Every structure is written in structure tokens, then in C-alpha cells.
Amino acid sequence: MEVFVVETLDKRGEYLRRLLKDEGLNVAALEEFEGSESAVFLFSFKRMIDKKIAERVPPFSTVFCLKIDNEAKDILKKKNIKTVNYFDDELLVVKNAYLTAEGALAEVILQTDKSLAGMNVLILGSGRVAKACAKVFKDMSAFVIIAARERKNMTAILFDKTLPLKNMASHFDEVDVIINTIPALVMPHKVLKKVKKSTFILDLASAPGGLDYDSAQKLFLKTKLYLGIPSIVAPYSAANEVKKSILRRI
């Protein structure tokens, strides 16, 4: 039986290993694996596959991961190793976005002093995470504003108002929370200086995020860069979705 080798850098990895075992599969921890036969390697979402790791993977194996550098890609290809990006599975991406939105909701509750009902929430972006956040906050009766470059794909029931991203500052006076999902510097100093001191800014974009954090600190703004939310707030559910995705593609 083929071995599933799981990297356990966080609770999601630990749960994934247990869940695969519950399926009756032959599972090993990456730290303990010393085999030379092909296997299915399930690397952490946090892991960048580099030359050192690529050289360790036996030929004809399968590697699940999110990030691979170019040198590692060449090595894996020469060894006839199949690489699979976790997020090539649209269903997993959608599930992950929803778990991220749930975590964002929990963080907003912790960081603000207002009820979600009637709270004004400005979401930057129109991708999967933005849409998931819009739905989750709308379901809690918040007033949701979407600011995005591309607004044509948004579904009307997910928000109360949309506006071009370039016009987002025109609504800063009325919003209690700003949630950024755009992986680009969309809130430089000239934008941040227009934000109210009482507004909480939650940045969900890939590091380094979408804010000028030095400026935010100097302006005494309340901000948080929050990454890898599913593995933090719902590691069991996150692992279960990864397990189902893997079994769909093996």
C-alpha cells in the first residue's frame, strides 16, 4: 500500500495525518520517513519546496504543496515526480475561503466593541475570500460595502453597496471595520491617514499584506495581518477538507 507522508507543522497537519489513518491508509510523519520507495508527500501549506526537499523525495512520488521554487521544479521533473497544487482544486479553495471568513468574523468580534448587527464593514477585493467574508458578515446582519477594481462578478445578495476601489476613502467616515483581501499595497500612507482611529483594519492578504504597516503604526491605527486562518481557528475542519481533496485526486 502506498505511503502518505504528512508534514505536521501545525494542527491542520496533525489532524490530516489522523484523518488519513482513519481512512485505513498507510500514513507516516515526514519527520520519521526514511523510505526510498515512491510515496504521496503532503507538505504543509506553509512550506516552500526547495532543492534540499526535492532531492529527498524518492522518484515517481507525488507531491502535494502550494509553493515550489524553480530549482526544485527541475529536480522533481527529472525524477518523474508528480506535483499537485492544493489550490488547483476549486472546491478546496472555496471551502478554505469560507473558513477564512469565519476566522475573520471571530477576530472582528474580539477586536471591536460593537454588535455585528448594523456594523458597517468595508471589504476590499472581489475574489473568493472577499465573497466569503461578504456572505458571513451579511448573514450576521452587518452592512457590507465592497470596494474592488472588478465588480462585475459580485452577486447582489452578498452586499449592500459596491464602489470602485479608488473611491474607498470616501466611505471611511462611516465604516467600523475594513477587511483587505487584495495582495497588493492598496492602503499606502496617503490612504491610511484618512482612516478613523476607531476603525479596525483586518488584513487577510498574503504577506506582506496590503497595508503600509509602518505608517499605520505611526498613525496609531488598529490593524492586524492575519494569515493561515483555517489552520488556526478550525484546524480539524481545514484538515478534513484537505483530506477529501487529496482523495479526490489520487
Coordinates of C-alpha atoms in Angstrom, one line a residue:
M1 CA 0.0 0.0 0.0
E2 CA 1.3 3.4 -0.9
V3 CA 2.5 5.5 2.0
F4 CA 1.1 9.0 2.6
V5 CA 3.8 11.1 4.2
V6 CA 2.4 14.1 6.1
E7 CA 4.3 17.2 7.3
T8 CA 2.9 18.3 10.6
L9 CA 3.9 21.9 11.1
D10 CA 0.6 22.9 12.7
K11 CA -2.6 21.4 14.0
R12 CA -4.1 21.1 10.5
G13 CA -1.2 18.7 9.6
E14 CA -1.7 16.7 12.8
Y15 CA -5.4 16.3 12.1
L16 CA -4.7 15.4 8.5
R17 CA -2.4 12.6 9.5
R18 CA -5.1 11.2 11.9
L19 CA -7.9 11.6 9.3
L20 CA -6.0 9.7 6.7
K21 CA -5.2 6.9 9.2
D22 CA -9.0 6.7 9.9
E23 CA -9.5 6.0 6.2
G24 CA -7.3 2.9 6.6
L25 CA -4.4 4.4 4.7
N26 CA -0.7 3.8 5.4
V27 CA 0.4 7.1 6.9
A28 CA 3.8 8.3 8.2
A29 CA 5.1 11.6 9.6
L30 CA 7.5 13.4 7.3
E31 CA 10.0 13.7 10.2
E32 CA 10.1 9.9 10.6
F33 CA 10.0 8.9 6.9
E34 CA 13.2 7.3 5.6
G35 CA 11.9 5.2 2.8
S36 CA 13.3 5.1 -0.7
E37 CA 10.1 3.9 -2.4
S38 CA 7.7 6.3 -4.1
A39 CA 5.1 7.8 -1.8
V40 CA 2.5 10.6 -1.6
F41 CA 4.0 13.6 0.1
L42 CA 1.6 16.1 1.7
F43 CA 3.6 19.2 2.6
S44 CA 2.4 22.0 4.8
F45 CA 0.7 24.9 3.2
K46 CA 3.5 27.0 4.8
R47 CA 6.3 25.0 3.1
M48 CA 8.3 26.2 0.1
I49 CA 9.6 23.2 -1.7
D50 CA 13.3 23.9 -2.3
K51 CA 16.3 22.0 -3.7
K52 CA 17.0 20.3 -0.4
I53 CA 13.5 18.9 -0.1
A54 CA 13.2 18.0 -3.8
E55 CA 16.4 15.9 -3.5
R56 CA 14.9 14.0 -0.6
V57 CA 11.7 12.9 -2.3
P58 CA 12.0 9.4 -4.0
P59 CA 11.5 9.1 -7.7
F60 CA 8.0 8.5 -9.1
S61 CA 6.4 10.0 -6.0
T62 CA 3.5 12.5 -5.8
V63 CA 4.0 15.8 -4.0
F64 CA 1.1 18.0 -2.8
C65 CA 2.1 21.5 -1.9
L66 CA 1.4 25.2 -2.5
K67 CA 4.9 26.7 -3.3
I68 CA 7.8 25.3 -5.2
D69 CA 10.9 27.2 -6.3
N70 CA 12.2 26.9 -9.9
E71 CA 15.3 24.8 -9.0
A72 CA 13.1 22.3 -7.1
K73 CA 10.7 22.1 -10.0
D74 CA 13.5 21.0 -12.3
I75 CA 14.7 18.3 -9.9
L76 CA 11.2 16.9 -9.4
K77 CA 10.6 16.8 -13.1
K78 CA 13.9 14.9 -13.7
K79 CA 12.9 12.4 -11.0
N80 CA 9.4 11.8 -12.6
I81 CA 7.7 13.2 -9.5
K82 CA 4.2 14.5 -10.0
T83 CA 3.4 17.8 -8.3
V84 CA -0.1 18.8 -7.3
N85 CA -1.0 22.3 -6.1
Y86 CA -3.6 22.0 -3.3
F87 CA -5.4 25.0 -4.6
D88 CA -5.9 23.6 -8.1
D89 CA -9.0 22.1 -6.6
E90 CA -11.7 24.7 -6.8
L91 CA -13.8 23.1 -4.2
L92 CA -11.0 23.2 -1.6
V93 CA -10.3 26.8 -2.4
V94 CA -14.0 27.7 -1.8
K95 CA -14.1 25.7 1.5
N96 CA -10.8 27.3 2.6
A97 CA -12.1 30.8 1.8
Y98 CA -15.2 30.2 3.9
L99 CA -13.1 29.0 6.9
T100 CA -11.0 32.1 6.4
A101 CA -14.2 34.3 6.5
E102 CA -15.3 32.6 9.7
G103 CA -12.0 33.3 11.3
A104 CA -12.2 36.9 10.2
L105 CA -15.6 37.2 11.8
A106 CA -14.3 35.8 15.1
E107 CA -11.4 38.3 15.0
V108 CA -13.7 41.3 14.4
I109 CA -15.9 40.2 17.3
L110 CA -12.8 40.1 19.6
Q111 CA -11.3 43.4 18.3
T112 CA -14.4 45.7 18.3
D113 CA -16.9 46.9 20.8
K114 CA -20.0 46.9 18.6
S115 CA -22.5 44.4 17.7
L116 CA -22.2 42.8 14.3
A117 CA -25.8 43.7 13.6
G118 CA -25.7 47.0 11.8
M119 CA -21.9 47.2 11.9
N120 CA -20.5 48.9 8.7
V121 CA -17.9 46.6 7.1
L122 CA -15.8 47.6 4.1
I123 CA -14.3 44.7 2.2
L124 CA -11.5 45.3 -0.3
G125 CA -11.5 42.9 -3.2
S126 CA -13.9 40.7 -5.1
G127 CA -12.2 37.3 -5.0
R128 CA -13.2 34.1 -3.2
V129 CA -12.2 35.3 0.3
A130 CA -13.9 38.7 -0.2
K131 CA -17.1 37.0 -1.3
A132 CA -17.0 34.5 1.6
C133 CA -16.4 37.4 4.0
A134 CA -19.3 39.3 2.5
K135 CA -21.6 36.4 2.9
V136 CA -20.6 35.6 6.5
F137 CA -20.9 39.2 7.7
K138 CA -24.1 39.8 5.8
D139 CA -25.6 36.7 7.4
M140 CA -24.8 38.4 10.8
S141 CA -26.8 41.5 9.7
A142 CA -23.7 43.7 9.1
F143 CA -23.9 46.4 6.5
V144 CA -21.4 45.3 3.8
I145 CA -19.6 47.5 1.3
I146 CA -17.4 46.0 -1.4
A147 CA -14.6 48.1 -2.9
A148 CA -13.0 46.4 -5.9
R149 CA -11.4 47.0 -9.2
E150 CA -13.6 44.4 -10.8
R151 CA -17.2 44.4 -9.6
K152 CA -19.0 42.6 -12.4
N153 CA -18.7 39.2 -10.8
M154 CA -20.2 40.1 -7.5
T155 CA -23.6 38.7 -6.6
A156 CA -26.1 41.3 -5.4
I157 CA -27.3 39.3 -2.4
L158 CA -23.8 39.3 -0.8
F159 CA -23.5 43.0 -0.1
D160 CA -25.4 46.3 0.5
K161 CA -23.2 48.6 -1.6
T162 CA -20.3 48.4 -4.1
L163 CA -17.8 51.1 -5.2
P164 CA -14.6 51.4 -7.2
L165 CA -11.5 50.6 -5.1
K166 CA -10.1 54.1 -5.9
N167 CA -13.2 55.6 -4.2
M168 CA -12.9 53.6 -1.0
A169 CA -11.7 56.5 1.2
S170 CA -15.0 58.3 0.6
H171 CA -16.6 55.8 2.9
F172 CA -14.0 55.7 5.7
D173 CA -16.0 58.0 7.9
E174 CA -18.9 55.6 8.1
V175 CA -17.1 52.2 8.4
D176 CA -16.3 50.4 11.6
V177 CA -14.1 47.7 10.1
I178 CA -12.0 47.4 6.9
I179 CA -11.1 43.9 5.7
N180 CA -8.5 43.7 3.0
T181 CA -8.2 40.6 0.7
I182 CA -6.1 42.2 -2.1
P183 CA -2.4 41.0 -2.1
A184 CA -1.0 44.4 -3.2
L185 CA -0.3 47.7 -1.4
V186 CA -3.8 49.1 -1.6
M187 CA -3.6 51.2 1.6
P188 CA -0.4 53.3 1.5
H189 CA 0.2 56.2 3.8
K190 CA -2.0 58.7 1.8
V191 CA -5.0 56.3 2.2
L192 CA -4.3 55.3 5.8
K193 CA -4.2 58.9 7.0
K194 CA -7.9 59.2 6.1
V195 CA -9.0 56.2 8.3
K196 CA -10.7 56.9 11.6
K197 CA -8.7 56.0 14.7
S198 CA -11.6 53.9 15.9
T199 CA -11.7 51.7 12.7
F200 CA -10.2 48.2 12.9
I201 CA -8.3 47.1 9.8
L202 CA -8.0 43.3 9.3
D203 CA -5.6 42.3 6.5
L204 CA -6.1 38.8 5.1
A205 CA -3.8 39.3 2.1
S206 CA -0.7 37.3 1.6
A207 CA 2.4 38.7 3.3
P208 CA 3.5 41.4 3.4
G209 CA -0.2 42.3 3.1
G210 CA -2.0 45.3 1.6
L211 CA -1.1 48.0 4.2
D212 CA 1.8 50.2 4.9
Y213 CA 2.3 48.9 8.4
D214 CA 5.0 51.5 9.4
S215 CA 2.6 54.3 8.5
A216 CA -0.3 52.5 10.3
Q217 CA 1.7 52.3 13.4
K218 CA 2.7 56.0 13.3
L219 CA -0.9 56.9 12.8
F220 CA -1.9 54.8 15.8
L221 CA -4.3 52.7 13.7
K222 CA -5.6 49.4 15.0
T223 CA -4.5 46.7 12.4
K224 CA -3.8 43.0 12.2
L225 CA -2.2 40.9 9.4
Y226 CA -4.0 37.6 9.9
L227 CA -2.7 34.7 7.7
G228 CA -3.3 31.0 7.7
I229 CA -6.6 31.4 9.4
P230 CA -8.2 28.0 8.7
S231 CA -5.3 26.1 10.4
I232 CA -5.6 28.5 13.4
V233 CA -9.3 28.7 14.1
A234 CA -10.6 25.5 12.5
P235 CA -7.7 23.0 12.1
Y236 CA -9.9 19.9 12.1
S237 CA -12.3 21.2 9.5
A238 CA -9.4 22.6 7.4
A239 CA -7.7 19.2 7.6
N240 CA -10.9 17.3 6.7
E241 CA -11.3 19.4 3.5
V242 CA -7.7 18.8 2.5
K243 CA -8.2 15.1 3.1
K244 CA -11.3 15.0 0.9
S245 CA -9.4 17.0 -1.8
I246 CA -6.4 14.6 -1.8
L247 CA -8.6 11.5 -2.0
R248 CA -10.5 13.1 -5.0
R249 CA -7.2 13.5 -6.9
I250 CA -5.2 10.4 -6.0

